């Protein structure tokens, strides 16, 4: 639009750096809210939006990613069900993405699409900084062997856990996950403890029981041994919700001293992505509190990560 006669010429509007979170479904994603808060806090001129990507035809995900970066986009978050495709599409990977075999963050370095995975650091930071839970020397039981579980195993090992056992509904997936990490140089030569795999029904009590299954979202209670939460200091659900999740209720009834949901993990993994893209790690406390309030006010159901 032209300025009215006599008015000062309008200053050119600086282009915003563009970011997206892509997945299917995606409407529930809290990531735009989180990154808008990070941007306000750090004075970053960004836009961050959701984009629903069809799961078919094959190749659609890759086309969307290429169009986005080809059009000058700066960074992508990836959520269900595309984290493995994102990993496959990246031309280079961080070590943690390589071990997870999944990427939740993509960034362009020169002409190269780099895949990273911030779920593990996000969880460990939430446990340490918000919940004051020191992983060093602890026994950990990880329920689930999907994308989220694979993303957090190495971070748990590197945080100094004494033992890590994975239990999954489909035992072969837990066994494969354990074998993959045990074969990595970090475990073979780095002095990290090997990962054990057991069937869900054979899972034993641990200091920390982590739910990285989507059971609560999809199906309700997990079928677990009745004594699993005896002596458990913390039961942590990667899913978050306005109300205690099904898993948190189950853990509390079973004797867990403390329970937490995954909202803090969500905010921390987002801060790690922001750091990768912008070189600055925003303060997460105020954003966590804002989100907790807004989720409570909306009294929504359980939510996915991004
Ligand atoms: P996947 O689909 O990759 O894996 C799902 C896992 O849940 C598998 O281990 C699957 O077992 C198990 N599972 C599903 N239904 C049941 C059931 N009825 N009983 C027992 N086990 C079941 O999902 P993700 O790993 O990506 O995500 C898992 C959860 O973690 C999601 O709810 C997601 O929202 C949350 N998440 C939260 C994050 C955060 O920042 N807070 C970050 C990432 C994820 P099987 O192998 O037998 O199919």
mmCIF file of C-alpha atoms and ligand atoms in Angstrom:
data_model
loop_
_atom_site.group_PDB
_atom_site.id
_atom_site.type_symbol
_atom_site.label_atom_id
_atom_site.label_comp_id
_atom_site.label_asym_id
_atom_site.label_seq_id
_atom_site.Cartn_x
_atom_site.Cartn_y
_atom_site.Cartn_z
ATOM 1 C CA UNK A 1 0.000 0.000 0.000
ATOM 2 C CA UNK A 2 1.313 3.522 -0.769
ATOM 3 C CA UNK A 3 1.936 5.937 2.109
ATOM 4 C CA UNK A 4 -0.504 8.827 2.270
ATOM 5 C CA UNK A 5 0.915 12.042 0.759
ATOM 6 C CA UNK A 6 3.210 13.756 3.208
ATOM 7 C CA UNK A 7 3.556 10.722 5.529
ATOM 8 C CA UNK A 8 7.033 9.402 6.245
ATOM 9 C CA UNK A 9 7.949 6.394 4.110
ATOM 10 C CA UNK A 10 7.286 3.136 5.971
ATOM 11 C CA UNK A 11 10.385 1.331 7.180
ATOM 12 C CA UNK A 12 10.901 -1.945 5.327
ATOM 13 C CA UNK A 13 9.652 -4.897 7.344
ATOM 14 C CA UNK A 14 12.515 -7.280 8.132
ATOM 15 C CA UNK A 15 11.847 -10.809 6.895
ATOM 16 C CA UNK A 16 11.191 -13.267 9.687
ATOM 17 C CA UNK A 17 13.269 -16.445 9.986
ATOM 18 C CA UNK A 18 10.849 -19.266 9.263
ATOM 19 C CA UNK A 19 10.418 -22.471 11.276
ATOM 20 C CA UNK A 20 7.810 -25.219 11.169
ATOM 21 C CA UNK A 21 6.717 -28.230 13.135
ATOM 22 C CA UNK A 22 5.479 -30.962 10.835
ATOM 23 C CA UNK A 23 3.574 -34.107 11.660
ATOM 24 C CA UNK A 24 0.240 -35.883 11.312
ATOM 25 C CA UNK A 25 -1.829 -35.051 13.319
ATOM 26 C CA UNK A 26 -0.424 -31.631 14.179
ATOM 27 C CA UNK A 27 -3.293 -29.381 15.298
ATOM 28 C CA UNK A 28 -2.655 -30.204 18.967
ATOM 29 C CA UNK A 29 1.008 -29.148 18.848
ATOM 30 C CA UNK A 30 2.122 -26.677 21.504
ATOM 31 C CA UNK A 31 5.410 -25.953 19.770
ATOM 32 C CA UNK A 32 4.327 -22.673 18.108
ATOM 33 C CA UNK A 33 3.373 -21.311 21.552
ATOM 34 C CA UNK A 34 6.670 -22.437 23.061
ATOM 35 C CA UNK A 35 8.877 -21.058 20.301
ATOM 36 C CA UNK A 36 6.956 -17.767 20.194
ATOM 37 C CA UNK A 37 7.728 -17.390 23.903
ATOM 38 C CA UNK A 38 11.408 -18.250 23.316
ATOM 39 C CA UNK A 39 11.528 -15.681 20.501
ATOM 40 C CA UNK A 40 9.998 -12.923 22.659
ATOM 41 C CA UNK A 41 12.442 -13.727 25.408
ATOM 42 C CA UNK A 42 15.531 -13.670 23.180
ATOM 43 C CA UNK A 43 14.425 -10.901 20.797
ATOM 44 C CA UNK A 44 14.440 -13.257 17.801
ATOM 45 C CA UNK A 45 12.418 -12.272 14.721
ATOM 46 C CA UNK A 46 10.934 -15.627 13.771
ATOM 47 C CA UNK A 47 7.754 -17.222 12.563
ATOM 48 C CA UNK A 48 7.002 -20.768 13.733
ATOM 49 C CA UNK A 49 3.961 -22.587 12.421
ATOM 50 C CA UNK A 50 2.383 -26.020 12.280
ATOM 51 C CA UNK A 51 2.115 -27.923 9.029
ATOM 52 C CA UNK A 52 0.066 -31.054 8.521
ATOM 53 C CA UNK A 53 1.867 -33.393 6.122
ATOM 54 C CA UNK A 54 -0.086 -36.240 4.502
ATOM 55 C CA UNK A 55 1.337 -39.670 5.294
ATOM 56 C CA UNK A 56 0.764 -40.737 1.681
ATOM 57 C CA UNK A 57 1.925 -40.705 -1.020
ATOM 58 C CA UNK A 58 5.424 -41.813 -0.077
ATOM 59 C CA UNK A 59 7.850 -39.018 -0.792
ATOM 60 C CA UNK A 60 5.487 -36.277 0.333
ATOM 61 C CA UNK A 61 7.435 -35.712 3.536
ATOM 62 C CA UNK A 62 10.711 -35.332 1.618
ATOM 63 C CA UNK A 63 9.084 -32.932 -0.847
ATOM 64 C CA UNK A 64 7.773 -30.740 1.982
ATOM 65 C CA UNK A 65 11.188 -30.630 3.662
ATOM 66 C CA UNK A 66 13.002 -29.805 0.419
ATOM 67 C CA UNK A 67 10.485 -27.106 -0.535
ATOM 68 C CA UNK A 68 10.770 -25.575 2.916
ATOM 69 C CA UNK A 69 14.556 -25.362 2.958
ATOM 70 C CA UNK A 70 14.657 -24.506 -0.754
ATOM 71 C CA UNK A 71 12.366 -21.561 0.020
ATOM 72 C CA UNK A 72 14.699 -20.203 2.699
ATOM 73 C CA UNK A 73 13.198 -21.910 5.780
ATOM 74 C CA UNK A 74 15.604 -22.114 8.719
ATOM 75 C CA UNK A 75 14.603 -25.114 10.790
ATOM 76 C CA UNK A 76 12.069 -27.883 11.272
ATOM 77 C CA UNK A 77 10.724 -29.842 14.195
ATOM 78 C CA UNK A 78 9.424 -33.254 13.310
ATOM 79 C CA UNK A 79 6.840 -35.234 15.198
ATOM 80 C CA UNK A 80 4.849 -38.425 14.743
ATOM 81 C CA UNK A 81 4.960 -40.272 12.447
ATOM 82 C CA UNK A 82 7.870 -38.731 10.543
ATOM 83 C CA UNK A 83 10.888 -38.832 12.885
ATOM 84 C CA UNK A 84 12.399 -41.831 11.147
ATOM 85 C CA UNK A 85 11.757 -40.388 7.703
ATOM 86 C CA UNK A 86 13.368 -37.167 8.899
ATOM 87 C CA UNK A 87 16.398 -39.170 9.959
ATOM 88 C CA UNK A 88 16.493 -40.898 6.581
ATOM 89 C CA UNK A 89 16.174 -37.629 4.713
ATOM 90 C CA UNK A 90 18.946 -35.837 6.630
ATOM 91 C CA UNK A 91 22.315 -35.895 4.870
ATOM 92 C CA UNK A 92 24.269 -35.574 8.096
ATOM 93 C CA UNK A 93 23.369 -36.509 11.696
ATOM 94 C CA UNK A 94 24.355 -35.618 15.221
ATOM 95 C CA UNK A 95 25.662 -38.552 17.250
ATOM 96 C CA UNK A 96 22.482 -38.644 19.321
ATOM 97 C CA UNK A 97 20.311 -38.756 16.200
ATOM 98 C CA UNK A 98 22.473 -41.546 14.795
ATOM 99 C CA UNK A 99 21.989 -43.605 17.937
ATOM 100 C CA UNK A 100 18.262 -42.917 18.020
ATOM 101 C CA UNK A 101 17.797 -43.574 14.316
ATOM 102 C CA UNK A 102 15.267 -40.753 14.469
ATOM 103 C CA UNK A 103 15.395 -36.964 14.126
ATOM 104 C CA UNK A 104 13.064 -34.436 15.726
ATOM 105 C CA UNK A 105 15.063 -31.419 14.564
ATOM 106 C CA UNK A 106 16.339 -30.521 11.098
ATOM 107 C CA UNK A 107 18.574 -27.591 10.258
ATOM 108 C CA UNK A 108 20.362 -26.495 7.110
ATOM 109 C CA UNK A 109 24.152 -26.230 7.413
ATOM 110 C CA UNK A 110 25.289 -24.736 4.122
ATOM 111 C CA UNK A 111 23.507 -26.963 1.614
ATOM 112 C CA UNK A 112 23.318 -29.933 3.945
ATOM 113 C CA UNK A 113 20.241 -30.976 5.895
ATOM 114 C CA UNK A 114 21.417 -32.026 9.364
ATOM 115 C CA UNK A 115 19.261 -34.221 11.611
ATOM 116 C CA UNK A 116 19.395 -34.014 15.386
ATOM 117 C CA UNK A 117 17.387 -35.478 18.251
ATOM 118 C CA UNK A 118 16.713 -33.363 21.326
ATOM 119 C CA UNK A 119 14.297 -35.655 23.200
ATOM 120 C CA UNK A 120 16.999 -37.221 25.396
ATOM 121 C CA UNK A 121 18.660 -33.991 26.496
ATOM 122 C CA UNK A 122 15.190 -32.529 27.030
ATOM 123 C CA UNK A 123 14.196 -35.328 29.377
ATOM 124 C CA UNK A 124 17.466 -35.339 31.313
ATOM 125 C CA UNK A 125 17.379 -31.556 31.783
ATOM 126 C CA UNK A 126 13.805 -31.722 33.024
ATOM 127 C CA UNK A 127 14.659 -34.495 35.477
ATOM 128 C CA UNK A 128 17.739 -32.692 36.769
ATOM 129 C CA UNK A 129 16.757 -29.023 36.760
ATOM 130 C CA UNK A 130 13.017 -28.970 37.366
ATOM 131 C CA UNK A 131 12.464 -32.166 39.305
ATOM 132 C CA UNK A 132 15.833 -32.218 41.087
ATOM 133 C CA UNK A 133 16.258 -35.894 40.221
ATOM 134 C CA UNK A 134 19.912 -36.907 39.974
ATOM 135 C CA UNK A 135 20.256 -39.841 37.588
ATOM 136 C CA UNK A 136 23.753 -40.753 38.722
ATOM 137 C CA UNK A 137 23.830 -44.233 40.227
ATOM 138 C CA UNK A 138 20.100 -44.826 39.780
ATOM 139 C CA UNK A 139 18.350 -47.890 38.389
ATOM 140 C CA UNK A 140 16.028 -46.975 35.539
ATOM 141 C CA UNK A 141 13.222 -48.932 33.910
ATOM 142 C CA UNK A 142 12.203 -47.584 30.515
ATOM 143 C CA UNK A 143 8.795 -48.687 29.244
ATOM 144 C CA UNK A 144 8.513 -48.589 25.453
ATOM 145 C CA UNK A 145 10.890 -49.121 22.566
ATOM 146 C CA UNK A 146 9.531 -46.678 19.989
ATOM 147 C CA UNK A 147 10.963 -43.402 18.738
ATOM 148 C CA UNK A 148 10.823 -41.616 22.094
ATOM 149 C CA UNK A 149 12.550 -44.476 23.921
ATOM 150 C CA UNK A 150 15.319 -44.680 21.331
ATOM 151 C CA UNK A 151 15.825 -40.941 21.608
ATOM 152 C CA UNK A 152 16.402 -40.996 25.358
ATOM 153 C CA UNK A 153 18.478 -44.134 26.024
ATOM 154 C CA UNK A 154 21.919 -42.632 25.357
ATOM 155 C CA UNK A 155 21.159 -39.495 27.360
ATOM 156 C CA UNK A 156 20.197 -41.668 30.346
ATOM 157 C CA UNK A 157 23.380 -43.739 30.040
ATOM 158 C CA UNK A 158 25.528 -40.637 29.717
ATOM 159 C CA UNK A 159 23.864 -39.117 32.782
ATOM 160 C CA UNK A 160 25.453 -41.898 34.823
ATOM 161 C CA UNK A 161 22.621 -44.331 35.564
ATOM 162 C CA UNK A 162 23.776 -47.529 37.264
ATOM 163 C CA UNK A 163 21.458 -49.715 35.218
ATOM 164 C CA UNK A 164 18.951 -49.324 32.413
ATOM 165 C CA UNK A 165 16.324 -51.907 31.533
ATOM 166 C CA UNK A 166 13.920 -51.582 28.616
ATOM 167 C CA UNK A 167 10.560 -53.344 28.613
ATOM 168 C CA UNK A 168 8.151 -53.258 25.732
ATOM 169 C CA UNK A 169 4.838 -54.791 24.671
ATOM 170 C CA UNK A 170 6.610 -56.257 21.655
ATOM 171 C CA UNK A 171 9.686 -57.806 23.315
ATOM 172 C CA UNK A 172 11.651 -58.084 20.078
ATOM 173 C CA UNK A 173 11.697 -54.304 19.736
ATOM 174 C CA UNK A 174 13.116 -53.904 23.248
ATOM 175 C CA UNK A 175 15.735 -56.557 22.496
ATOM 176 C CA UNK A 176 16.685 -54.812 19.254
ATOM 177 C CA UNK A 177 16.967 -51.485 21.004
ATOM 178 C CA UNK A 178 19.193 -52.944 23.725
ATOM 179 C CA UNK A 179 21.382 -54.721 21.160
ATOM 180 C CA UNK A 180 21.809 -51.561 19.124
ATOM 181 C CA UNK A 181 22.976 -49.488 22.071
ATOM 182 C CA UNK A 182 25.140 -52.269 23.468
ATOM 183 C CA UNK A 183 26.886 -52.499 20.106
ATOM 184 C CA UNK A 184 27.706 -48.783 20.079
ATOM 185 C CA UNK A 185 31.240 -47.676 20.880
ATOM 186 C CA UNK A 186 29.862 -45.491 23.662
ATOM 187 C CA UNK A 187 28.768 -48.602 25.568
ATOM 188 C CA UNK A 188 31.475 -51.019 24.407
ATOM 189 C CA UNK A 189 34.386 -48.655 25.057
ATOM 190 C CA UNK A 190 32.935 -45.774 26.989
ATOM 191 C CA UNK A 191 32.315 -47.588 30.249
ATOM 192 C CA UNK A 192 28.571 -47.059 30.051
ATOM 193 C CA UNK A 193 26.390 -49.859 31.452
ATOM 194 C CA UNK A 194 24.807 -52.237 28.939
ATOM 195 C CA UNK A 195 21.074 -51.901 28.308
ATOM 196 C CA UNK A 196 18.995 -54.917 29.395
ATOM 197 C CA UNK A 197 15.737 -55.910 27.731
ATOM 198 C CA UNK A 198 12.883 -57.722 29.490
ATOM 199 C CA UNK A 199 9.256 -58.430 28.762
ATOM 200 C CA UNK A 200 6.747 -56.057 30.346
ATOM 201 C CA UNK A 201 5.417 -58.795 32.608
ATOM 202 C CA UNK A 202 8.955 -59.482 33.871
ATOM 203 C CA UNK A 203 9.851 -55.862 34.598
ATOM 204 C CA UNK A 204 11.328 -55.295 38.071
ATOM 205 C CA UNK A 205 11.085 -52.229 40.343
ATOM 206 C CA UNK A 206 13.548 -49.376 39.764
ATOM 207 C CA UNK A 207 14.388 -45.963 41.233
ATOM 208 C CA UNK A 208 12.988 -44.273 38.145
ATOM 209 C CA UNK A 209 10.241 -45.759 35.961
ATOM 210 C CA UNK A 210 9.840 -43.897 32.683
ATOM 211 C CA UNK A 211 6.809 -44.350 30.492
ATOM 212 C CA UNK A 212 7.783 -43.774 26.855
ATOM 213 C CA UNK A 213 4.871 -45.746 25.437
ATOM 214 C CA UNK A 214 1.831 -44.202 23.825
ATOM 215 C CA UNK A 215 -0.429 -46.561 25.780
ATOM 216 C CA UNK A 216 -2.097 -43.855 27.867
ATOM 217 C CA UNK A 217 -2.970 -41.879 24.765
ATOM 218 C CA UNK A 218 -4.103 -44.874 22.767
ATOM 219 C CA UNK A 219 -5.362 -47.544 25.119
ATOM 220 C CA UNK A 220 -5.362 -46.726 28.828
ATOM 221 C CA UNK A 221 -3.507 -48.604 31.552
ATOM 222 C CA UNK A 222 -0.356 -50.561 30.898
ATOM 223 C CA UNK A 223 -0.430 -54.177 32.091
ATOM 224 C CA UNK A 224 2.455 -54.114 34.584
ATOM 225 C CA UNK A 225 3.605 -56.313 37.484
ATOM 226 C CA UNK A 226 1.707 -55.272 40.627
ATOM 227 C CA UNK A 227 4.853 -54.512 42.671
ATOM 228 C CA UNK A 228 6.570 -52.458 39.977
ATOM 229 C CA UNK A 229 6.312 -49.129 41.767
ATOM 230 C CA UNK A 230 7.347 -50.358 45.215
ATOM 231 C CA UNK A 231 10.416 -48.319 46.169
ATOM 232 C CA UNK A 232 10.151 -46.176 43.054
ATOM 233 C CA UNK A 233 11.299 -42.601 43.779
ATOM 234 C CA UNK A 234 9.911 -41.160 40.573
ATOM 235 C CA UNK A 235 7.494 -42.371 37.900
ATOM 236 C CA UNK A 236 7.724 -40.124 34.853
ATOM 237 C CA UNK A 237 5.310 -40.145 31.925
ATOM 238 C CA UNK A 238 6.598 -38.665 28.656
ATOM 239 C CA UNK A 239 3.007 -37.799 27.809
ATOM 240 C CA UNK A 240 1.623 -34.625 29.386
ATOM 241 C CA UNK A 241 -1.847 -33.674 30.410
ATOM 242 C CA UNK A 242 -3.860 -31.137 32.374
ATOM 243 C CA UNK A 243 -4.664 -33.912 34.838
ATOM 244 C CA UNK A 244 -2.416 -36.698 36.139
ATOM 245 C CA UNK A 245 -2.042 -39.183 33.291
ATOM 246 C CA UNK A 246 -3.299 -42.777 33.468
ATOM 247 C CA UNK A 247 0.290 -43.909 34.077
ATOM 248 C CA UNK A 248 0.826 -41.386 36.885
ATOM 249 C CA UNK A 249 -2.369 -42.515 38.613
ATOM 250 C CA UNK A 250 -1.324 -46.156 38.202
ATOM 251 C CA UNK A 251 2.162 -45.420 39.605
ATOM 252 C CA UNK A 252 0.875 -43.467 42.577
ATOM 253 C CA UNK A 253 -1.595 -46.215 43.445
ATOM 254 C CA UNK A 254 1.288 -48.693 43.198
ATOM 255 C CA UNK A 255 3.434 -46.800 45.712
ATOM 256 C CA UNK A 256 5.639 -44.466 43.632
ATOM 257 C CA UNK A 257 6.899 -41.663 45.894
ATOM 258 C CA UNK A 258 6.518 -39.054 43.178
ATOM 259 C CA UNK A 259 5.077 -38.737 39.687
ATOM 260 C CA UNK A 260 5.539 -36.254 36.848
ATOM 261 C CA UNK A 261 4.292 -35.808 33.322
ATOM 262 C CA UNK A 262 6.287 -34.885 30.214
ATOM 263 C CA UNK A 263 5.443 -31.198 29.892
ATOM 264 C CA UNK A 264 8.888 -30.215 31.166
ATOM 265 C CA UNK A 265 10.509 -32.591 28.660
ATOM 266 C CA UNK A 266 8.473 -30.965 25.914
ATOM 267 C CA UNK A 267 9.691 -27.482 26.837
ATOM 268 C CA UNK A 268 13.312 -28.608 27.314
ATOM 269 C CA UNK A 269 13.529 -30.469 24.010
ATOM 270 C CA UNK A 270 12.143 -27.346 22.329
ATOM 271 C CA UNK A 271 14.812 -25.222 24.012
ATOM 272 C CA UNK A 272 17.485 -27.614 22.680
ATOM 273 C CA UNK A 273 16.079 -27.196 19.156
ATOM 274 C CA UNK A 274 16.059 -23.421 19.586
ATOM 275 C CA UNK A 275 19.695 -23.603 20.683
ATOM 276 C CA UNK A 276 20.619 -25.615 17.579
ATOM 277 C CA UNK A 277 18.887 -23.122 15.292
ATOM 278 C CA UNK A 278 19.644 -19.814 17.006
ATOM 279 C CA UNK A 279 22.772 -20.422 19.107
ATOM 280 C CA UNK A 280 21.060 -19.345 22.333
ATOM 281 C CA UNK A 281 19.290 -21.490 24.910
ATOM 282 C CA UNK A 282 16.225 -19.689 26.250
ATOM 283 C CA UNK A 283 15.172 -19.816 29.900
ATOM 284 C CA UNK A 284 12.592 -22.581 30.156
ATOM 285 C CA UNK A 285 11.083 -22.008 33.624
ATOM 286 C CA UNK A 286 8.735 -19.156 32.642
ATOM 287 C CA UNK A 287 7.655 -20.967 29.467
ATOM 288 C CA UNK A 288 6.938 -24.173 31.412
ATOM 289 C CA UNK A 289 4.777 -22.228 33.877
ATOM 290 C CA UNK A 290 2.933 -20.392 31.103
ATOM 291 C CA UNK A 291 2.187 -23.667 29.348
ATOM 292 C CA UNK A 292 1.097 -25.447 32.516
ATOM 293 C CA UNK A 293 -1.351 -22.642 33.204
ATOM 294 C CA UNK A 294 -2.688 -22.604 29.673
ATOM 295 C CA UNK A 295 -3.113 -26.383 29.594
ATOM 296 C CA UNK A 296 -4.871 -26.258 32.954
ATOM 297 C CA UNK A 297 -7.161 -23.480 31.740
ATOM 298 C CA UNK A 298 -8.081 -25.418 28.639
ATOM 299 C CA UNK A 299 -8.333 -28.651 30.661
ATOM 300 C CA UNK A 300 -7.380 -30.518 27.510
ATOM 301 C CA UNK A 301 -6.617 -34.212 27.293
ATOM 302 C CA UNK A 302 -3.258 -35.907 27.076
ATOM 303 C CA UNK A 303 -1.030 -34.437 24.411
ATOM 304 C CA UNK A 304 1.782 -35.443 22.149
ATOM 305 C CA UNK A 305 5.224 -34.044 22.314
ATOM 306 C CA UNK A 306 5.295 -31.367 19.728
HETATM 307 P P1 LIG B 1 6.006 -44.785 18.884
HETATM 308 O O1 LIG B 1 4.745 -44.991 18.143
HETATM 309 O O2 LIG B 1 7.298 -44.759 18.161
HETATM 310 O O3 LIG B 1 6.147 -45.945 20.003
HETATM 311 C C1 LIG B 1 5.050 -46.275 20.798
HETATM 312 C C2 LIG B 1 5.482 -47.211 21.926
HETATM 313 O O4 LIG B 1 4.376 -47.414 22.775
HETATM 314 C C3 LIG B 1 5.961 -48.588 21.459
HETATM 315 O O5 LIG B 1 6.960 -49.038 22.337
HETATM 316 C C4 LIG B 1 4.674 -49.415 21.598
HETATM 317 O O6 LIG B 1 4.910 -50.790 21.798
HETATM 318 C C5 LIG B 1 4.108 -48.830 22.863
HETATM 319 N N1 LIG B 1 2.674 -49.024 22.988
HETATM 320 C C6 LIG B 1 1.708 -48.455 22.233
HETATM 321 N N2 LIG B 1 0.494 -48.856 22.669
HETATM 322 C C7 LIG B 1 0.701 -49.688 23.717
HETATM 323 C C8 LIG B 1 -0.161 -50.408 24.585
HETATM 324 N N3 LIG B 1 -1.476 -50.363 24.445
HETATM 325 N N4 LIG B 1 0.401 -51.138 25.565
HETATM 326 C C9 LIG B 1 1.736 -51.192 25.704
HETATM 327 N N5 LIG B 1 2.615 -50.527 24.911
HETATM 328 C C10 LIG B 1 2.088 -49.778 23.929
HETATM 329 O O7 LIG B 1 5.785 -43.440 19.722
HETATM 330 P P2 LIG B 1 6.925 -42.511 20.352
HETATM 331 O O8 LIG B 1 7.954 -43.392 20.944
HETATM 332 O O9 LIG B 1 7.353 -41.486 19.382
HETATM 333 O O10 LIG B 1 6.116 -41.740 21.491
HETATM 334 C C11 LIG B 1 5.716 -42.413 22.683
HETATM 335 C C12 LIG B 1 5.044 -41.395 23.585
HETATM 336 O O11 LIG B 1 5.993 -40.448 24.065
HETATM 337 C C13 LIG B 1 3.954 -40.618 22.853
HETATM 338 O O12 LIG B 1 2.792 -40.637 23.638
HETATM 339 C C14 LIG B 1 4.508 -39.227 22.739
HETATM 340 O O13 LIG B 1 3.513 -38.271 22.891
HETATM 341 C C15 LIG B 1 5.480 -39.140 23.922
HETATM 342 N N6 LIG B 1 6.595 -38.202 23.670
HETATM 343 C C16 LIG B 1 6.734 -37.117 24.473
HETATM 344 C C17 LIG B 1 7.766 -36.220 24.288
HETATM 345 C C18 LIG B 1 7.866 -34.998 25.150
HETATM 346 O O14 LIG B 1 8.633 -34.095 24.806
HETATM 347 N N7 LIG B 1 7.154 -34.925 26.256
HETATM 348 C C19 LIG B 1 8.772 -36.417 23.224
HETATM 349 C C20 LIG B 1 8.530 -37.606 22.423
HETATM 350 C C21 LIG B 1 7.476 -38.446 22.657
HETATM 351 P P3 LIG B 1 5.060 -51.802 20.567
HETATM 352 O O15 LIG B 1 6.491 -51.751 20.153
HETATM 353 O O16 LIG B 1 4.655 -53.107 21.138
HETATM 354 O O17 LIG B 1 4.122 -51.305 19.493
#
